[in-house]
PDB file of C-alpha atoms in Angstrom:
ATOM      1  CA  PHE A 271     -27.840  -5.706  62.972  1.00  0.00           C
ATOM      2  CA  PHE A 272     -25.603  -6.420  59.968  1.00  0.00           C
ATOM      3  CA  LEU A 273     -25.495  -2.756  58.924  1.00  0.00           C
ATOM      4  CA  SER A 274     -24.483  -1.665  62.421  1.00  0.00           C
ATOM      5  CA  ASN A 275     -21.589  -4.148  62.396  1.00  0.00           C
ATOM      6  CA  LEU A 276     -20.626  -3.029  58.890  1.00  0.00           C
ATOM      7  CA  SER A 277     -20.508   0.574  60.117  1.00  0.00           C
ATOM      8  CA  VAL A 278     -18.306  -0.385  63.070  1.00  0.00           C
ATOM      9  CA  ILE A 279     -15.901  -2.270  60.790  1.00  0.00           C
ATOM     10  CA  ASP A 280     -15.702   0.650  58.329  1.00  0.00           C
ATOM     11  CA  LEU A 281     -14.968   3.011  61.210  1.00  0.00           C
ATOM     12  CA  CYS A 282     -12.351   0.694  62.723  1.00  0.00           C
ATOM     13  CA  TYR A 283     -10.284  -0.049  59.643  1.00  0.00           C
ATOM     14  CA  SER A 284     -10.337   3.596  58.549  1.00  0.00           C
ATOM     15  CA  THR A 285      -9.177   4.604  62.028  1.00  0.00           C
ATOM     16  CA  VAL A 286      -6.282   2.142  61.802  1.00  0.00           C
ATOM     17  CA  PHE A 287      -4.437   4.225  59.198  1.00  0.00           C
ATOM     18  CA  ALA A 288      -6.263   7.541  58.607  1.00  0.00           C
ATOM     19  CA  PRO A 289      -5.034   9.385  61.770  1.00  0.00           C
ATOM     20  CA  ARG A 290      -1.447   8.318  61.067  1.00  0.00           C
ATOM     21  CA  LEU A 291      -1.831   9.464  57.456  1.00  0.00           C
ATOM     22  CA  LEU A 292      -3.150  12.885  58.516  1.00  0.00           C
ATOM     23  CA  LEU A 293      -0.318  13.224  61.033  1.00  0.00           C
ATOM     24  CA  SER A 294       2.218  12.595  58.279  1.00  0.00           C
ATOM     25  CA  PHE A 295       0.569  15.188  56.049  1.00  0.00           C
ATOM     26  CA  LEU A 296       0.274  17.905  58.709  1.00  0.00           C
ATOM     27  CA  GLY A 297       3.347  17.257  60.868  1.00  0.00           C
ATOM     28  CA  GLN A 298       7.075  17.004  60.376  1.00  0.00           C
ATOM     29  CA  ASN A 299       7.394  13.432  61.657  1.00  0.00           C
ATOM     30  CA  LYS A 300       6.673  11.076  58.765  1.00  0.00           C
ATOM     31  CA  THR A 301       8.112   7.936  60.331  1.00  0.00           C
ATOM     32  CA  ILE A 302       6.400   4.960  61.926  1.00  0.00           C
ATOM     33  CA  SER A 303       7.996   2.447  64.274  1.00  0.00           C
ATOM     34  CA  TYR A 304       8.402  -1.226  63.412  1.00  0.00           C
ATOM     35  CA  SER A 305       5.889  -2.344  66.061  1.00  0.00           C
ATOM     36  CA  ALA A 306       3.338   0.318  65.061  1.00  0.00           C
ATOM     37  CA  CYS A 307       3.687  -0.657  61.415  1.00  0.00           C
ATOM     38  CA  LEU A 308       3.084  -4.346  62.141  1.00  0.00           C
ATOM     39  CA  SER A 309       0.127  -3.454  64.387  1.00  0.00           C
ATOM     40  CA  GLN A 310      -1.357  -1.319  61.645  1.00  0.00           C
ATOM     41  CA  SER A 311      -0.924  -4.126  59.120  1.00  0.00           C
ATOM     42  CA  PHE A 312      -2.452  -6.689  61.495  1.00  0.00           C
ATOM     43  CA  LEU A 313      -5.514  -4.627  62.444  1.00  0.00           C
ATOM     44  CA  PHE A 314      -6.161  -3.505  58.894  1.00  0.00           C
ATOM     45  CA  ALA A 315      -6.085  -7.105  57.618  1.00  0.00           C
ATOM     46  CA  VAL A 316      -8.493  -8.166  60.385  1.00  0.00           C
ATOM     47  CA  PHE A 317     -11.117  -5.555  59.552  1.00  0.00           C
ATOM     48  CA  ILE A 318     -10.815  -5.628  55.760  1.00  0.00           C
ATOM     49  CA  THR A 319     -11.208  -9.433  55.689  1.00  0.00           C
ATOM     50  CA  THR A 320     -14.049  -9.305  58.196  1.00  0.00           C
ATOM     51  CA  GLU A 321     -15.915  -6.865  55.964  1.00  0.00           C
ATOM     52  CA  GLY A 322     -15.663  -9.286  53.046  1.00  0.00           C
ATOM     53  CA  PHE A 323     -17.158 -12.112  55.099  1.00  0.00           C
ATOM     54  CA  LEU A 324     -19.824  -9.808  56.526  1.00  0.00           C
ATOM     55  CA  LEU A 325     -20.925  -8.714  53.038  1.00  0.00           C
ATOM     56  CA  THR A 326     -21.263 -12.414  52.205  1.00  0.00           C
ATOM     57  CA  ALA A 327     -23.424 -12.982  55.282  1.00  0.00           C
ATOM     58  CA  MET A 328     -25.596 -10.054  54.206  1.00  0.00           C
ATOM     59  CA  ALA A 329     -26.058 -11.693  50.785  1.00  0.00           C
ATOM     60  CA  TYR A 330     -27.369 -14.819  52.534  1.00  0.00           C
ATOM     61  CA  ASP A 331     -29.650 -12.603  54.612  1.00  0.00           C
ATOM     62  CA  ARG A 332     -31.077 -11.086  51.395  1.00  0.00           C
ATOM     63  CA  TYR A 333     -31.549 -14.587  49.956  1.00  0.00           C
ATOM     64  CA  VAL A 334     -33.600 -15.713  52.953  1.00  0.00           C
ATOM     65  CA  ALA A 335     -35.605 -12.470  52.993  1.00  0.00           C
ATOM     66  CA  ILE A 336     -36.615 -12.734  49.315  1.00  0.00           C
ATOM     67  CA  CYS A 337     -36.628 -16.460  48.616  1.00  0.00           C
ATOM     68  CA  ARG A 338     -37.913 -17.688  52.002  1.00  0.00           C
ATOM     69  CA  PRO A 339     -39.859 -14.707  53.390  1.00  0.00           C
ATOM     70  CA  LEU A 340     -42.231 -16.770  55.528  1.00  0.00           C
ATOM     71  CA  LEU A 341     -39.312 -18.555  57.196  1.00  0.00           C
ATOM     72  CA  TYR A 342     -37.166 -15.441  57.648  1.00  0.00           C
ATOM     73  CA  THR A 343     -37.799 -14.947  61.373  1.00  0.00           C
ATOM     74  CA  THR A 344     -37.261 -18.665  61.957  1.00  0.00           C
ATOM     75  CA  VAL A 345     -34.036 -18.975  59.924  1.00  0.00           C
ATOM     76  CA  MET A 346     -32.390 -15.619  60.657  1.00  0.00           C
ATOM     77  CA  THR A 347     -32.703 -15.729  64.419  1.00  0.00           C
ATOM     78  CA  LYS A 348     -30.642 -13.508  66.687  1.00  0.00           C
ATOM     79  CA  ARG A 349     -28.377 -16.465  67.433  1.00  0.00           C
ATOM     80  CA  VAL A 350     -27.739 -17.183  63.738  1.00  0.00           C
ATOM     81  CA  CYS A 351     -27.026 -13.522  62.992  1.00  0.00           C
ATOM     82  CA  THR A 352     -24.599 -13.368  65.914  1.00  0.00           C
ATOM     83  CA  GLN A 353     -22.853 -16.549  64.743  1.00  0.00           C
ATOM     84  CA  LEU A 354     -22.452 -15.119  61.226  1.00  0.00           C
ATOM     85  CA  VAL A 355     -20.894 -11.927  62.581  1.00  0.00           C
ATOM     86  CA  VAL A 356     -18.605 -13.779  65.017  1.00  0.00           C
ATOM     87  CA  GLY A 357     -17.583 -16.136  62.205  1.00  0.00           C
ATOM     88  CA  SER A 358     -16.730 -13.130  60.020  1.00  0.00           C
ATOM     89  CA  TYR A 359     -14.445 -11.726  62.722  1.00  0.00           C
ATOM     90  CA  ALA A 360     -12.864 -15.152  63.269  1.00  0.00           C
ATOM     91  CA  GLY A 361     -12.099 -15.466  59.551  1.00  0.00           C
ATOM     92  CA  GLY A 362     -10.568 -11.992  59.515  1.00  0.00           C
ATOM     93  CA  LEU A 363      -8.443 -12.773  62.569  1.00  0.00           C
ATOM     94  CA  LEU A 364      -7.158 -16.045  61.088  1.00  0.00           C
ATOM     95  CA  ASN A 365      -6.201 -14.415  57.798  1.00  0.00           C
ATOM     96  CA  SER A 366      -4.478 -11.507  59.549  1.00  0.00           C
ATOM     97  CA  LEU A 367      -2.541 -13.731  61.961  1.00  0.00           C
ATOM     98  CA  THR A 368      -1.230 -15.807  59.062  1.00  0.00           C
ATOM     99  CA  HIS A 369       0.259 -12.824  57.236  1.00  0.00           C
ATOM    100  CA  THR A 370       1.470 -11.044  60.375  1.00  0.00           C
ATOM    101  CA  CYS A 371       3.312 -14.143  61.626  1.00  0.00           C
ATOM    102  CA  GLY A 372       4.880 -14.383  58.177  1.00  0.00           C
ATOM    103  CA  LEU A 373       6.084 -10.778  58.433  1.00  0.00           C
ATOM    104  CA  LEU A 374       7.589 -11.436  61.883  1.00  0.00           C
ATOM    105  CA  GLY A 375       9.838 -14.089  60.339  1.00  0.00           C
ATOM    106  CA  LEU A 376      11.354 -11.674  57.824  1.00  0.00           C
ATOM    107  CA  GLN A 377      14.465  -9.531  58.177  1.00  0.00           C
ATOM    108  CA  PHE A 378      14.264  -5.836  57.293  1.00  0.00           C
ATOM    109  CA  CYS A 379      17.796  -4.566  56.822  1.00  0.00           C
ATOM    110  CA  GLY A 380      17.588  -2.606  53.572  1.00  0.00           C
ATOM    111  CA  PRO A 381      15.592   0.501  52.627  1.00  0.00           C
ATOM    112  CA  ASN A 382      13.087   1.667  55.223  1.00  0.00           C
ATOM    113  CA  VAL A 383      10.831   3.891  53.111  1.00  0.00           C
ATOM    114  CA  ILE A 384       7.408   2.326  52.540  1.00  0.00           C
ATOM    115  CA  ASP A 385       6.145   2.934  49.002  1.00  0.00           C
ATOM    116  CA  HIS A 386       2.561   3.288  50.228  1.00  0.00           C
ATOM    117  CA  TYR A 387       0.392   5.453  52.468  1.00  0.00           C
ATOM    118  CA  PHE A 388      -0.054   2.733  55.112  1.00  0.00           C
ATOM    119  CA  CYS A 389       1.611  -0.501  56.214  1.00  0.00           C
ATOM    120  CA  ASP A 390       0.011  -3.039  53.916  1.00  0.00           C
ATOM    121  CA  VAL A 391       1.520  -6.502  53.443  1.00  0.00           C
ATOM    122  CA  PRO A 392       2.668  -6.224  49.776  1.00  0.00           C
ATOM    123  CA  PRO A 393       4.739  -3.015  50.196  1.00  0.00           C
ATOM    124  CA  LEU A 394       6.281  -4.385  53.401  1.00  0.00           C
ATOM    125  CA  LEU A 395       7.372  -7.511  51.535  1.00  0.00           C
ATOM    126  CA  GLU A 396       9.179  -5.300  49.036  1.00  0.00           C
ATOM    127  CA  LEU A 397      11.350  -3.928  51.872  1.00  0.00           C
ATOM    128  CA  ALA A 398      12.440  -7.307  53.260  1.00  0.00           C
ATOM    129  CA  CYS A 399      15.992  -8.447  52.583  1.00  0.00           C
ATOM    130  CA  SER A 400      15.163 -12.128  53.181  1.00  0.00           C
ATOM    131  CA  ASP A 401      13.260 -14.477  50.885  1.00  0.00           C
ATOM    132  CA  THR A 402       9.610 -13.422  50.611  1.00  0.00           C
ATOM    133  CA  HIS A 403       8.460 -16.040  48.106  1.00  0.00           C
ATOM    134  CA  ARG A 404       6.511 -17.985  50.747  1.00  0.00           C
ATOM    135  CA  ASN A 405       4.845 -14.808  52.015  1.00  0.00           C
ATOM    136  CA  LYS A 406       3.778 -13.779  48.520  1.00  0.00           C
ATOM    137  CA  ILE A 407       2.345 -17.245  47.928  1.00  0.00           C
ATOM    138  CA  LEU A 408       0.397 -16.975  51.198  1.00  0.00           C
ATOM    139  CA  VAL A 409      -1.021 -13.581  50.181  1.00  0.00           C
ATOM    140  CA  LEU A 410      -2.065 -14.913  46.784  1.00  0.00           C
ATOM    141  CA  VAL A 411      -3.508 -18.198  48.094  1.00  0.00           C
ATOM    142  CA  PHE A 412      -5.351 -16.798  51.116  1.00  0.00           C
ATOM    143  CA  SER A 413      -6.686 -13.813  49.180  1.00  0.00           C
ATOM    144  CA  GLY A 414      -7.702 -16.013  46.263  1.00  0.00           C
ATOM    145  CA  VAL A 415      -9.454 -18.591  48.449  1.00  0.00           C
ATOM    146  CA  ILE A 416     -11.289 -15.916  50.441  1.00  0.00           C
ATOM    147  CA  VAL A 417     -12.370 -14.009  47.329  1.00  0.00           C
ATOM    148  CA  VAL A 418     -13.473 -17.155  45.471  1.00  0.00           C
ATOM    149  CA  PHE A 419     -15.325 -18.526  48.522  1.00  0.00           C
ATOM    150  CA  THR A 420     -17.145 -15.282  49.308  1.00  0.00           C
ATOM    151  CA  LEU A 421     -17.943 -14.376  45.700  1.00  0.00           C
ATOM    152  CA  LEU A 422     -19.188 -17.909  45.029  1.00  0.00           C
ATOM    153  CA  LEU A 423     -21.629 -17.713  47.949  1.00  0.00           C
ATOM    154  CA  ILE A 424     -22.705 -14.209  46.922  1.00  0.00           C
ATOM    155  CA  THR A 425     -23.202 -15.285  43.290  1.00  0.00           C
ATOM    156  CA  VAL A 426     -25.243 -18.361  44.246  1.00  0.00           C
ATOM    157  CA  SER A 427     -27.381 -16.256  46.586  1.00  0.00           C
ATOM    158  CA  TYR A 428     -28.124 -13.661  43.915  1.00  0.00           C
ATOM    159  CA  VAL A 429     -28.755 -16.215  41.186  1.00  0.00           C
ATOM    160  CA  LEU A 430     -31.424 -17.771  43.406  1.00  0.00           C
ATOM    161  CA  ILE A 431     -32.746 -14.305  44.273  1.00  0.00           C
ATOM    162  CA  LEU A 432     -32.933 -13.361  40.584  1.00  0.00           C
ATOM    163  CA  SER A 433     -34.801 -16.551  39.720  1.00  0.00           C
ATOM    164  CA  VAL A 434     -37.406 -15.743  42.381  1.00  0.00           C
ATOM    165  CA  ILE A 435     -37.711 -12.089  41.335  1.00  0.00           C
ATOM    166  CA  LEU A 436     -38.305 -13.012  37.691  1.00  0.00           C
ATOM    167  CA  ARG A 437     -41.221 -15.219  38.761  1.00  0.00           C
ATOM    168  CA  ILE A 438     -42.943 -12.337  40.557  1.00  0.00           C
ATOM    169  CA  GLN A 439     -45.984 -11.329  38.523  1.00  0.00           C
ATOM    170  CA  SER A 440     -46.402  -7.832  39.951  1.00  0.00           C
ATOM    171  CA  GLY A 441     -44.192  -5.092  38.532  1.00  0.00           C
ATOM    172  CA  ASP A 442     -44.196  -3.292  41.868  1.00  0.00           C
ATOM    173  CA  GLY A 443     -43.193  -6.515  43.599  1.00  0.00           C
ATOM    174  CA  ARG A 444     -40.215  -7.006  41.285  1.00  0.00           C
ATOM    175  CA  LYS A 445     -39.182  -3.378  41.723  1.00  0.00           C
ATOM    176  CA  LYS A 446     -39.347  -3.652  45.507  1.00  0.00           C
ATOM    177  CA  ALA A 447     -37.297  -6.868  45.472  1.00  0.00           C
ATOM    178  CA  PHE A 448     -34.636  -5.347  43.205  1.00  0.00           C
ATOM    179  CA  HIS A 449     -34.520  -2.246  45.382  1.00  0.00           C
ATOM    180  CA  THR A 450     -33.852  -4.415  48.435  1.00  0.00           C
ATOM    181  CA  CYS A 451     -30.658  -5.751  46.831  1.00  0.00           C
ATOM    182  CA  THR A 452     -29.362  -2.671  45.004  1.00  0.00           C
ATOM    183  CA  SER A 453     -27.440  -1.125  47.911  1.00  0.00           C
ATOM    184  CA  HIS A 454     -25.738  -4.387  48.782  1.00  0.00           C
ATOM    185  CA  LEU A 455     -24.752  -5.083  45.175  1.00  0.00           C
ATOM    186  CA  ILE A 456     -23.158  -1.639  44.813  1.00  0.00           C
ATOM    187  CA  ALA A 457     -21.153  -2.106  48.028  1.00  0.00           C
ATOM    188  CA  ILE A 458     -20.007  -5.578  46.925  1.00  0.00           C
ATOM    189  CA  THR A 459     -18.903  -4.373  43.483  1.00  0.00           C
ATOM    190  CA  ILE A 460     -16.769  -1.517  44.830  1.00  0.00           C
ATOM    191  CA  PHE A 461     -15.261  -3.497  47.700  1.00  0.00           C
ATOM    192  CA  PHE A 462     -14.420  -6.777  45.954  1.00  0.00           C
ATOM    193  CA  GLY A 463     -13.440  -5.097  42.676  1.00  0.00           C
ATOM    194  CA  SER A 464     -10.735  -3.000  44.337  1.00  0.00           C
ATOM    195  CA  ALA A 465      -9.595  -5.837  46.635  1.00  0.00           C
ATOM    196  CA  ILE A 466      -9.134  -8.235  43.703  1.00  0.00           C
ATOM    197  CA  PHE A 467      -6.942  -5.712  41.861  1.00  0.00           C
ATOM    198  CA  SER A 468      -4.792  -5.301  44.984  1.00  0.00           C
ATOM    199  CA  TYR A 469      -4.241  -8.867  46.171  1.00  0.00           C
ATOM    200  CA  VAL A 470      -5.404 -11.516  43.684  1.00  0.00           C
ATOM    201  CA  GLN A 471      -2.770 -11.240  40.984  1.00  0.00           C
ATOM    202  CA  PRO A 472       0.496 -13.057  40.200  1.00  0.00           C
ATOM    203  CA  SER A 473       3.669 -11.452  41.527  1.00  0.00           C
ATOM    204  CA  SER A 474       4.993 -11.163  37.960  1.00  0.00           C
ATOM    205  CA  SER A 475       2.206  -8.727  37.047  1.00  0.00           C
ATOM    206  CA  TYR A 476       2.109  -6.947  40.409  1.00  0.00           C
ATOM    207  CA  SER A 477       2.253  -3.162  40.207  1.00  0.00           C
ATOM    208  CA  MET A 478       2.721  -1.004  43.316  1.00  0.00           C
ATOM    209  CA  GLY A 479       1.167   1.971  41.536  1.00  0.00           C
ATOM    210  CA  GLN A 480      -1.937  -0.054  40.678  1.00  0.00           C
ATOM    211  CA  GLU A 481      -2.070  -1.430  44.221  1.00  0.00           C
ATOM    212  CA  LYS A 482      -2.009   2.071  45.734  1.00  0.00           C
ATOM    213  CA  VAL A 483      -4.785   3.315  43.452  1.00  0.00           C
ATOM    214  CA  SER A 484      -7.047   0.334  44.165  1.00  0.00           C
ATOM    215  CA  SER A 485      -6.288   0.630  47.885  1.00  0.00           C
ATOM    216  CA  VAL A 486      -7.808   4.105  47.886  1.00  0.00           C
ATOM    217  CA  PHE A 487     -11.187   2.586  47.016  1.00  0.00           C
ATOM    218  CA  TYR A 488     -11.427   0.006  49.800  1.00  0.00           C
ATOM    219  CA  THR A 489      -9.712   2.167  52.440  1.00  0.00           C
ATOM    220  CA  LEU A 490     -11.301   5.560  51.743  1.00  0.00           C
ATOM    221  CA  VAL A 491     -14.079   5.346  49.157  1.00  0.00           C
ATOM    222  CA  VAL A 492     -15.908   2.280  50.517  1.00  0.00           C
ATOM    223  CA  PRO A 493     -16.153   3.483  54.159  1.00  0.00           C
ATOM    224  CA  MET A 494     -17.253   6.905  52.916  1.00  0.00           C
ATOM    225  CA  LEU A 495     -19.841   5.619  50.440  1.00  0.00           C
ATOM    226  CA  ASN A 496     -21.395   2.808  52.497  1.00  0.00           C
ATOM    227  CA  PRO A 497     -23.462   5.153  54.713  1.00  0.00           C
ATOM    228  CA  PHE A 498     -24.777   6.952  51.620  1.00  0.00           C
ATOM    229  CA  ILE A 499     -25.416   3.734  49.698  1.00  0.00           C
ATOM    230  CA  TYR A 500     -27.469   2.147  52.461  1.00  0.00           C
ATOM    231  CA  SER A 501     -29.203   5.325  53.658  1.00  0.00           C
ATOM    232  CA  LEU A 502     -30.625   5.840  50.155  1.00  0.00           C
ATOM    233  CA  ARG A 503     -32.895   2.865  50.901  1.00  0.00           C
ATOM    234  CA  ASN A 504     -34.614   5.099  53.434  1.00  0.00           C
ATOM    235  CA  LYS A 505     -37.618   6.838  51.881  1.00  0.00           C
ATOM    236  CA  GLU A 506     -37.195  10.002  53.941  1.00  0.00           C
ATOM    237  CA  VAL A 507     -33.539  10.325  52.894  1.00  0.00           C
ATOM    238  CA  ARG A 508     -34.430   9.871  49.216  1.00  0.00           C
ATOM    239  CA  ASN A 509     -37.167  12.493  49.399  1.00  0.00           C
ATOM    240  CA  THR A 510     -34.769  14.952  51.066  1.00  0.00           C
ATOM    241  CA  VAL A 511     -32.129  14.388  48.366  1.00  0.00           C
ATOM    242  CA  ARG A 512     -34.709  14.901  45.596  1.00  0.00           C
ATOM    243  CA  SER A 513     -36.007  18.097  47.178  1.00  0.00           C
ATOM    244  CA  ASN A 514     -32.461  19.520  47.456  1.00  0.00           C
ATOM    245  CA  PHE A 515     -31.751  18.933  43.764  1.00  0.00           C
ATOM    246  CA  ARG A 516     -34.976  20.456  42.457  1.00  0.00           C
TER     247      ARG A 516
END
């Protein structure tokens, strides 16, 4: 259930900017309207934030599965799983609305060339001719709170998971438990690592070049790698990969 929602989110936020990017590469028209740019920024913020919350919910799911296996079906009911997913979307919507409403209050009367490959909030703030200090504070505060909150829950979940795994006497049992978490840990590292470099940094040390490079990871690399990362948990997929490389 969580993986299916993760796949939908990856597909959605890649679709928000990838077609427009390809059109700019292949066609002569490399412009985007004001309304389309704001829509792209809004939708992208919704899905990228939702993915962060969803990865956190999946960490809790792994905690219950490993630390409370006998209570798993009782704790992680269909209703609870649905509430976690709906809550993830609600958090993404709230974060996106905050930044989009902030952009609507700005005046854009100067240069109109976006120094980026999609309409993200930081490069749009660089184009505004009105004071953007409040907007930059909102980006830093909201991004920092979301990252700290999600990473704290993920860290606590995996600390508890690790403590349980280390108490497992069987080597095969420990290996199986570690294998259950490997895919999720890889996805978390790539996603949150690149997001932190893009958004959680003081404006004095902000670099557009660094932001564009890190954006490539969570806009292109993460959606592309997630299917491979999680499908490698499937025994049949692993055996097929091994046979092809022999």
